[in-house]
């Protein structure tokens, strides 16, 4: 759903997009597309019949392909502003064209222009949860079915990344409404600590140069050593093009800086060679191969110097002028509860969902990965620093357990769900990677990144991606005929 640190946030796309800290997601939209945009009168609290408050939820429509008796395709919005580019491009529209589908995209509550409350104070954020989001979908589908005469049709839900999980969960929790689901790169298993993320990063970095993770580790250890002495701060500020002079006054300052830098590499892996350009994303030409070629280039100097060259290459390709890596500023931005703050682009809301539902903390708590310095405790401290002293490892552990109790984690009991996953994408580690039954199906894409199957087709993509799209289309066609 893209690189995250809210600061780097860059914006985010509709569903599969992201930022960094808790990077799921993909990248932010830059494009300006005119697509029919509408508002739906939605309930604030689906779980309290005494609360009658309502708000306006944004959605988009593409009825170009609709045929009598055809299905309805509902794309589920996620942890960023909904990007209307997906109403004109993307593999789901090619399925829609062939199957005569009516297409809808519902923006997720609390993201983009779908703002249910006056602001994002903690007492309002309690209305932000995946369960409320699923109930939004159910109410939206029920009312729209009546209003537009769509109730006789079969509804198929789509989503990538967190919305991929929502798609699967909607099919599971509302089987009378959702006929089938395509849950791309869906991390359905919530975990507090997610060290496997960086283990997959390591494996993916090794695919072209087996020494790449090792060289990266040597470089990162040098960075940590340099960071130990104040006299190096000026040099580090210059090397990593920091927006303001590096200043370390606490462990969190130190850790935040390290994690911010590591996230540049994590993003390259997660979104390797994807097709982000069509929706306005930048830097698609910097791939695992490009950065590992640089890491192998002895003429650039020591591993640390090569690593600096890698980060600078990424900055240039993504047109970022500087890196904001100050924990104090990050916390200040994150605590801002207005809809106008920089963190309101999704960073604050998504962090809240990780602290209250999913965890997913991409720590360095495994030995089989190239970085060091950001343990689980660092992420727990962020929840506390931003949302208050009520948050702790035990509160987050309880919340994550509740999430898995409610949705079942990896134990999916359902039918007609497709789980595509790219195998170099670190998120596949929390997804469904083997077939559960004849119609709860895992489709693995060798060499592919996060949400690869959702993008428009393109000659440069790994072979497994068009193969996956054909399998998805075949299954949907078969299911819709029965
Ligand atoms: C729906 O998507 C198709 C395929 O990209 C596009 O040609 C058409 O303009 C879109 N229609 C609307 C109403 O956005
Ligand atoms: C990089 O590795 C992938 C996966 O093994 C392979 O498909 C690709 O051709 C390799 N590229 C190069 C330049 O070796
Ligand atoms: C990637 O493309 C940008 C232009 O969009 C260019 O400035 C940059 O040099 C390219 N980087 C690499 C590594 O190819
Ligand atoms: C699951 O079954 C489908 C056929 O329906 C097959 O194409 C796919 O490769 C299987 N997935 C795995 C992970 O074995």
XYZ file of C-alpha atoms and ligand atoms in Angstrom:
538
model
C 0.000 0.000 0.000
C 4.046 2.123 -0.177
C 6.588 3.390 1.891
C 5.649 4.591 4.976
C 6.829 6.721 7.491
C 4.138 8.938 7.236
C 6.655 11.441 6.561
C 7.711 9.803 3.510
C 4.262 8.909 3.028
C 3.899 10.341 -0.182
C 0.314 9.690 -0.376
C -1.105 6.309 -1.014
C -3.288 4.698 -3.440
C -6.677 3.291 -3.183
C -6.122 -0.074 -1.889
C -2.959 -1.853 -2.229
C -0.939 1.118 -1.291
C 1.147 2.105 1.512
C 3.469 3.912 3.548
C 6.319 2.832 5.455
C 6.216 2.231 9.014
C 3.870 -0.451 8.727
C 4.163 -0.771 5.167
C 1.395 -2.557 3.533
C -0.124 -0.627 0.765
C 1.107 0.874 -2.384
C 1.872 4.246 -3.644
C 0.075 7.495 -3.825
C -1.885 8.683 -6.720
C -0.745 11.631 -8.703
C -3.066 11.207 -11.542
C -6.148 13.168 -12.178
C -8.894 11.025 -13.602
C -12.469 11.990 -13.940
C -14.640 9.160 -12.771
C -18.174 9.296 -11.431
C -17.799 10.021 -7.736
C -20.708 9.725 -5.339
C -21.554 9.848 -1.638
C -23.395 7.273 0.415
C -25.220 8.046 3.665
C -23.479 5.665 6.069
C -24.013 4.796 9.740
C -21.342 5.828 12.206
C -21.701 2.853 14.538
C -23.044 -0.400 13.135
C -22.932 -2.099 16.501
C -25.127 0.207 18.531
C -28.722 0.527 17.394
C -29.210 3.506 19.711
C -26.613 5.549 17.849
C -28.286 7.056 14.809
C -25.455 9.312 13.666
C -24.587 9.228 9.960
C -21.890 10.562 7.624
C -21.083 10.571 3.912
C -18.874 7.825 2.520
C -17.280 8.301 -0.879
C -17.594 5.759 -3.675
C -16.925 5.482 -7.390
C -18.881 3.842 -10.176
C -17.982 2.414 -13.576
C -21.034 1.038 -15.360
C -19.445 0.871 -18.803
C -19.409 -2.919 -18.966
C -22.674 -3.804 -17.254
C -24.771 -6.485 -18.950
C -28.222 -7.712 -17.984
C -27.809 -10.385 -15.330
C -24.065 -9.717 -14.989
C -22.341 -9.601 -11.595
C -21.438 -6.593 -9.462
C -17.734 -6.124 -8.755
C -16.966 -4.238 -5.563
C -13.398 -3.046 -5.011
C -12.727 -2.473 -1.326
C -10.821 0.679 -0.382
C -8.041 0.527 2.158
C -5.549 2.402 4.259
C -5.175 5.455 2.059
C -7.208 7.721 -0.134
C -9.161 5.795 -2.772
C -7.519 6.275 -6.139
C -10.055 6.589 -8.964
C -7.416 5.509 -11.476
C -8.455 1.980 -10.517
C -11.920 2.697 -11.952
C -10.350 2.872 -15.410
C -7.357 0.535 -15.236
C -6.474 -2.696 -13.535
C -6.993 -6.388 -14.114
C -10.375 -6.438 -12.363
C -11.775 -4.231 -15.144
C -10.637 -6.673 -17.796
C -12.529 -9.388 -15.911
C -15.480 -6.983 -15.614
C -15.485 -6.312 -19.333
C -15.619 -10.007 -20.199
C -18.178 -10.847 -17.524
C -20.467 -7.825 -17.957
C -19.942 -6.499 -14.435
C -21.126 -3.305 -12.800
C -18.080 -1.863 -10.952
C -17.922 -0.031 -7.640
C -15.122 1.155 -5.347
C -15.989 2.101 -1.769
C -13.461 4.236 0.104
C -12.594 2.933 3.603
C -13.926 4.925 6.553
C -11.424 7.401 8.016
C -9.296 7.498 4.860
C -9.311 10.005 2.017
C -12.533 11.979 1.942
C -14.515 9.415 3.905
C -14.368 11.174 7.247
C -17.051 10.024 9.676
C -16.118 12.255 12.610
C -15.159 15.884 13.199
C -11.551 14.936 13.838
C -9.371 11.973 14.776
C -9.227 12.382 18.528
C -8.852 9.030 20.270
C -12.518 8.941 21.302
C -13.459 9.201 17.617
C -10.905 6.714 16.352
C -12.781 3.981 18.211
C -15.092 3.968 15.178
C -12.140 2.982 12.997
C -11.906 -0.807 12.750
C -12.018 -3.538 10.145
C -15.327 -4.737 11.639
C -16.969 -1.353 11.161
C -15.489 -1.260 7.644
C -17.044 -4.634 6.778
C -20.386 -3.476 8.163
C -20.046 -0.354 5.983
C -19.718 -2.655 2.979
C -22.786 -4.646 4.006
C -24.959 -1.584 4.494
C -23.666 -0.027 1.276
C -24.387 -3.192 -0.698
C -27.849 -3.632 0.811
C -29.008 -0.079 0.165
C -27.398 0.231 -3.258
C -28.865 -3.108 -4.344
C -32.331 -1.721 -3.686
C -31.722 1.739 -5.079
C -30.024 0.604 -8.285
C -31.888 -2.677 -8.741
C -28.741 -4.764 -8.335
C -29.960 -7.253 -5.775
C -30.559 -10.112 -8.184
C -26.883 -10.001 -9.183
C -23.936 -11.845 -7.724
C -21.521 -9.561 -5.889
C -17.806 -10.313 -6.140
C -15.434 -8.383 -3.865
C -11.837 -7.459 -4.669
C -9.025 -6.002 -2.602
C -5.239 -5.908 -2.335
C -3.117 -5.860 0.820
C -5.239 -4.974 3.893
C -8.347 -4.664 1.683
C -7.440 -8.136 0.382
C -7.995 -9.386 3.913
C -11.228 -7.379 4.051
C -12.381 -9.044 0.833
C -11.838 -12.527 2.272
C -13.412 -11.553 5.593
C -16.433 -9.999 3.885
C -17.061 -13.252 2.044
C -16.641 -15.172 5.327
C -18.717 -12.920 7.587
C -21.382 -11.881 5.077
C -21.792 -14.955 2.831
C -25.386 -13.954 2.068
C -24.053 -10.757 0.472
C -20.678 -11.651 -1.060
C -20.752 -14.436 -3.609
C -16.991 -14.664 -4.117
C -13.782 -12.810 -3.215
C -10.402 -12.126 -4.790
C -8.066 -11.358 -1.875
C -4.745 -10.241 -3.355
C -1.647 -10.193 -1.104
C -3.905 -10.454 1.928
C -2.208 -10.764 5.350
C -5.102 -12.579 7.009
C -3.066 -13.689 10.007
C -2.602 -10.876 12.534
C 0.644 -10.991 14.545
C 2.094 -8.527 17.031
C 5.672 -9.148 16.008
C 6.375 -9.703 12.315
C 10.129 -10.448 12.026
C 9.381 -12.715 9.051
C 8.886 -9.586 6.977
C 12.617 -8.890 6.971
C 13.405 -12.575 6.499
C 11.567 -12.459 3.181
C 13.357 -9.193 2.369
C 16.632 -11.043 2.887
C 15.598 -13.963 0.681
C 14.339 -11.604 -2.035
C 17.538 -9.551 -1.984
C 19.540 -12.744 -2.505
C 17.767 -13.760 -5.700
C 20.213 -12.159 -8.151
C 23.307 -11.671 -5.988
C 23.517 -14.205 -3.191
C 25.938 -11.908 -1.337
C 23.584 -8.908 -1.406
C 21.985 -9.372 2.054
C 25.383 -9.966 3.636
C 26.896 -6.822 2.109
C 23.793 -4.906 3.146
C 24.240 -6.149 6.705
C 27.901 -5.096 6.806
C 26.864 -1.654 5.524
C 24.077 -1.296 8.060
C 26.366 -2.318 10.926
C 28.821 0.385 9.803
C 25.978 2.883 9.826
C 25.142 1.906 13.411
C 28.770 2.387 14.411
C 28.951 5.805 12.774
C 25.790 6.770 14.588
C 27.484 6.209 17.940
C 29.599 9.352 17.622
C 28.298 12.906 17.396
C 31.177 13.977 15.189
C 29.708 11.805 12.420
C 26.297 13.479 12.415
C 27.182 16.064 9.836
C 28.500 13.430 7.493
C 25.438 11.215 7.997
C 23.128 14.191 7.408
C 24.833 14.744 4.087
C 25.054 11.085 3.039
C 21.383 10.419 3.651
C 20.229 13.880 2.570
C 18.380 14.490 5.811
C 15.950 17.405 5.775
C 17.411 18.722 9.032
C 20.732 18.112 10.778
C 20.778 14.733 12.532
C 20.212 14.983 16.262
C 20.068 11.960 18.554
C 18.861 12.513 22.109
C 17.166 9.221 22.836
C 17.015 5.579 21.859
C 13.815 6.324 19.940
C 15.603 9.036 17.908
C 18.312 6.560 17.066
C 15.925 3.737 16.234
C 13.620 5.888 14.162
C 16.507 7.061 12.020
C 17.666 3.485 11.396
C 14.192 2.237 10.593
C 13.531 5.154 8.250
C 16.652 4.320 6.266
C 15.933 0.574 6.219
C 12.438 1.257 4.937
C 13.854 2.468 1.661
C 15.183 -1.024 1.040
C 12.033 -2.701 2.362
C 9.940 -0.738 -0.105
C 12.112 -1.651 -3.048
C 11.568 -5.313 -2.244
C 7.854 -5.080 -1.533
C 7.115 -3.186 -4.722
C 9.867 -4.651 -6.900
C 9.270 -4.136 -10.592
C 5.600 -3.396 -10.081
C 3.523 -1.368 -12.461
C 3.016 1.639 -10.233
C 3.523 4.200 -13.021
C 0.021 3.822 -14.354
C -1.365 5.280 -11.148
C 1.245 7.983 -10.746
C 3.891 6.125 -8.713
C 7.551 6.992 -9.221
C 10.829 5.094 -9.024
C 9.684 1.837 -10.579
C 13.042 1.589 -12.355
C 14.907 1.025 -9.086
C 14.566 -2.704 -8.559
C 16.163 -5.344 -6.350
C 18.525 -6.017 -9.219
C 19.561 -2.350 -9.445
C 20.266 -1.981 -5.731
C 22.038 -5.321 -5.439
C 24.184 -4.474 -8.471
C 25.213 -1.316 -6.618
C 25.891 -3.259 -3.407
C 28.218 -5.553 -5.386
C 30.149 -2.709 -6.987
C 33.516 -2.579 -5.236
C 34.553 0.491 -7.215
C 32.069 2.483 -5.125
C 34.056 1.813 -1.955
C 33.210 -0.007 1.249
C 29.771 -1.616 1.673
C 28.672 1.454 3.625
C 29.519 3.738 0.681
C 27.644 1.467 -1.698
C 24.646 1.554 0.626
C 24.715 5.358 0.623
C 24.737 5.229 -3.182
C 21.704 2.931 -3.076
C 19.691 5.274 -0.873
C 20.645 8.282 -3.002
C 19.642 6.411 -6.156
C 16.245 5.680 -4.645
C 15.775 9.307 -3.590
C 16.572 10.502 -7.075
C 14.312 8.025 -8.816
C 11.392 8.790 -6.487
C 12.059 12.541 -6.740
C 12.432 13.015 -2.993
C 14.660 15.922 -2.099
C 15.378 14.928 1.486
C 14.669 12.352 4.172
C 12.732 13.332 7.256
C 13.989 11.050 10.010
C 13.286 12.913 13.262
C 11.253 10.969 15.761
C 10.046 14.159 17.495
C 8.576 15.505 14.303
C 7.069 12.128 13.452
C 5.303 11.981 16.822
C 4.122 15.574 16.540
C 2.662 14.918 13.089
C 1.084 11.668 14.256
C -0.533 13.275 17.295
C -2.207 15.917 15.162
C -5.841 14.819 15.094
C -7.126 17.227 12.456
C -8.083 16.051 8.985
C -5.587 18.528 7.568
C -2.408 17.175 9.148
C 0.203 15.343 7.117
C -0.463 12.121 9.061
C -4.143 12.225 8.110
C -3.218 10.951 4.649
C -3.381 7.538 6.236
C -0.299 7.215 8.416
C -2.077 8.004 11.648
C -5.145 5.905 10.899
C -3.174 2.882 9.795
C -0.875 3.072 12.807
C -3.992 3.162 14.983
C -5.287 0.024 13.286
C -1.977 -1.752 13.847
C -1.964 -0.736 17.520
C -5.590 -1.833 18.049
C -6.129 -4.739 15.626
C -3.221 -6.138 13.673
C 0.270 -5.490 15.061
C 2.244 -6.432 11.916
C 5.347 -4.810 13.426
C 8.271 -5.363 11.101
C 10.975 -5.758 13.698
C 14.601 -6.806 13.390
C 14.008 -9.562 15.953
C 15.201 -12.302 13.587
C 18.832 -13.177 12.913
C 18.116 -14.085 9.294
C 17.767 -10.569 7.955
C 20.068 -7.701 6.998
C 19.184 -4.928 9.483
C 19.436 -4.267 13.207
C 18.185 -1.827 15.756
C 14.391 -1.788 15.586
C 12.993 -4.384 17.984
C 9.325 -4.991 18.766
C 9.539 -2.705 21.823
C 10.228 0.243 19.508
C 6.890 -0.196 17.757
C 5.021 -0.659 21.025
C 6.581 2.585 22.271
C 5.253 4.363 19.154
C 1.690 3.255 19.955
C 2.162 4.644 23.469
C 3.788 7.892 22.379
C 1.059 8.620 19.847
C -2.128 7.190 21.329
C -1.407 7.298 25.050
C -0.258 5.277 28.050
C -3.144 2.815 27.714
C -1.187 1.060 24.977
C 1.293 -1.641 25.931
C 2.632 -4.914 24.647
C -0.118 -6.696 26.526
C -2.919 -4.469 25.197
C -1.698 -4.982 21.630
C -1.247 -8.715 22.170
C -4.842 -8.969 23.417
C -6.137 -6.945 20.479
C -4.320 -9.084 17.929
C -5.572 -12.273 19.558
C -9.112 -10.909 19.398
C -8.681 -10.168 15.696
C -7.636 -13.754 15.017
C -10.432 -15.117 17.224
C -12.913 -13.103 15.201
C -11.637 -13.826 11.684
C -9.893 -17.169 12.194
C -6.368 -16.198 11.136
C -5.057 -18.762 8.657
C -7.898 -21.151 9.448
C -10.245 -20.069 6.665
C -13.588 -21.903 6.590
C -15.336 -20.648 3.505
C -15.735 -21.087 -0.228
C -15.135 -19.170 -3.459
C -12.109 -17.155 -2.296
C -8.917 -16.663 -4.316
C -5.691 -15.707 -2.528
C -3.042 -14.495 -5.019
C 0.400 -13.773 -3.524
C 3.699 -12.603 -5.009
C 6.516 -14.635 -3.533
C 9.073 -11.866 -3.201
C 6.519 -9.762 -1.334
C 7.244 -9.953 2.418
C 3.520 -9.887 3.193
C 2.936 -13.308 1.684
C 4.352 -14.691 4.950
C 1.037 -13.824 6.664
C -1.189 -14.995 3.857
C -2.719 -18.180 2.453
C -0.029 -20.043 0.538
C -1.597 -23.420 -0.051
C -4.970 -24.535 -1.317
C -7.509 -24.967 1.465
C -10.214 -26.603 -0.647
C -11.227 -26.858 -4.301
C -12.679 -23.369 -4.129
C -10.539 -21.660 -1.478
C -7.501 -21.335 -3.642
C -3.966 -19.997 -3.248
C -2.306 -18.666 -6.388
C 1.398 -18.110 -5.966
C 3.311 -15.837 -8.299
C 7.030 -16.548 -8.520
C 9.216 -13.406 -8.735
C 6.232 -11.107 -8.201
C 5.726 -8.317 -5.688
C 2.845 -6.963 -3.591
C -0.532 -7.059 -5.371
C 1.122 -7.791 -8.723
C -1.983 -9.459 -10.187
C -4.080 -6.311 -9.761
C -2.098 -4.100 -12.103
C -2.740 -3.685 -15.807
C -0.818 -6.222 -17.861
C 2.601 -5.232 -19.138
C 5.377 -6.989 -21.091
C 8.054 -6.595 -18.378
C 6.165 -8.405 -15.656
C 7.144 -11.838 -14.324
C 5.563 -14.697 -16.278
C 3.633 -15.928 -13.274
C 1.543 -12.767 -13.168
C -0.432 -13.149 -16.420
C -0.766 -16.832 -15.584
C -2.317 -15.881 -12.231
C -4.736 -13.455 -13.896
C -5.890 -16.194 -16.254
C -6.472 -18.559 -13.310
C -8.436 -15.884 -11.455
C -10.562 -15.187 -14.506
C -11.190 -18.888 -15.131
C -12.293 -19.463 -11.539
C -14.561 -16.414 -11.487
C -16.129 -17.423 -14.780
C -16.795 -20.923 -13.502
C -18.233 -19.734 -10.186
C -20.453 -17.137 -11.817
C -21.906 -19.716 -14.188
C -23.030 -22.061 -11.442
C -14.661 2.208 -17.152
O -13.433 1.566 -17.459
C -13.146 1.483 -18.842
C -11.908 0.621 -19.017
O -10.775 1.266 -18.605
C -13.003 2.876 -19.417
O -12.762 2.796 -20.793
C -14.262 3.676 -19.140
O -14.073 5.010 -19.528
C -14.617 3.622 -17.675
N -15.913 4.240 -17.483
C -16.164 5.163 -16.577
C -17.565 5.645 -16.492
O -15.288 5.591 -15.836
C 17.175 -12.214 -11.163
O 16.572 -13.307 -10.509
C 15.320 -13.720 -11.041
C 14.802 -14.852 -10.192
O 15.718 -15.862 -10.007
C 15.472 -14.111 -12.507
O 14.223 -14.421 -13.053
C 16.098 -12.953 -13.251
O 16.323 -13.323 -14.600
C 17.413 -12.551 -12.618
N 17.963 -11.425 -13.331
C 19.242 -11.406 -13.653
C 19.709 -10.193 -14.445
O 20.011 -12.282 -13.366
C 14.987 6.141 -12.915
O 14.221 7.063 -13.681
C 14.418 8.425 -13.321
C 13.540 9.280 -14.196
O 12.197 8.966 -13.983
C 15.874 8.813 -13.524
O 16.053 10.144 -13.060
C 16.758 7.879 -12.746
O 18.118 8.145 -13.060
C 16.475 6.417 -13.068
N 17.249 5.586 -12.164
C 17.738 4.396 -12.497
C 18.532 3.668 -11.468
O 17.574 3.906 -13.593
C -4.335 -24.406 -6.057
O -5.162 -24.977 -7.053
C -5.126 -24.301 -8.311
C -6.119 -24.964 -9.235
O -7.407 -24.625 -8.845
C -3.725 -24.339 -8.887
O -3.671 -23.601 -10.087
C -2.755 -23.732 -7.866
O -1.440 -23.848 -8.324
C -2.884 -24.406 -6.501
N -2.099 -23.631 -5.549
C -1.086 -24.139 -4.852
C -0.363 -23.210 -3.961
O -0.748 -25.306 -4.950
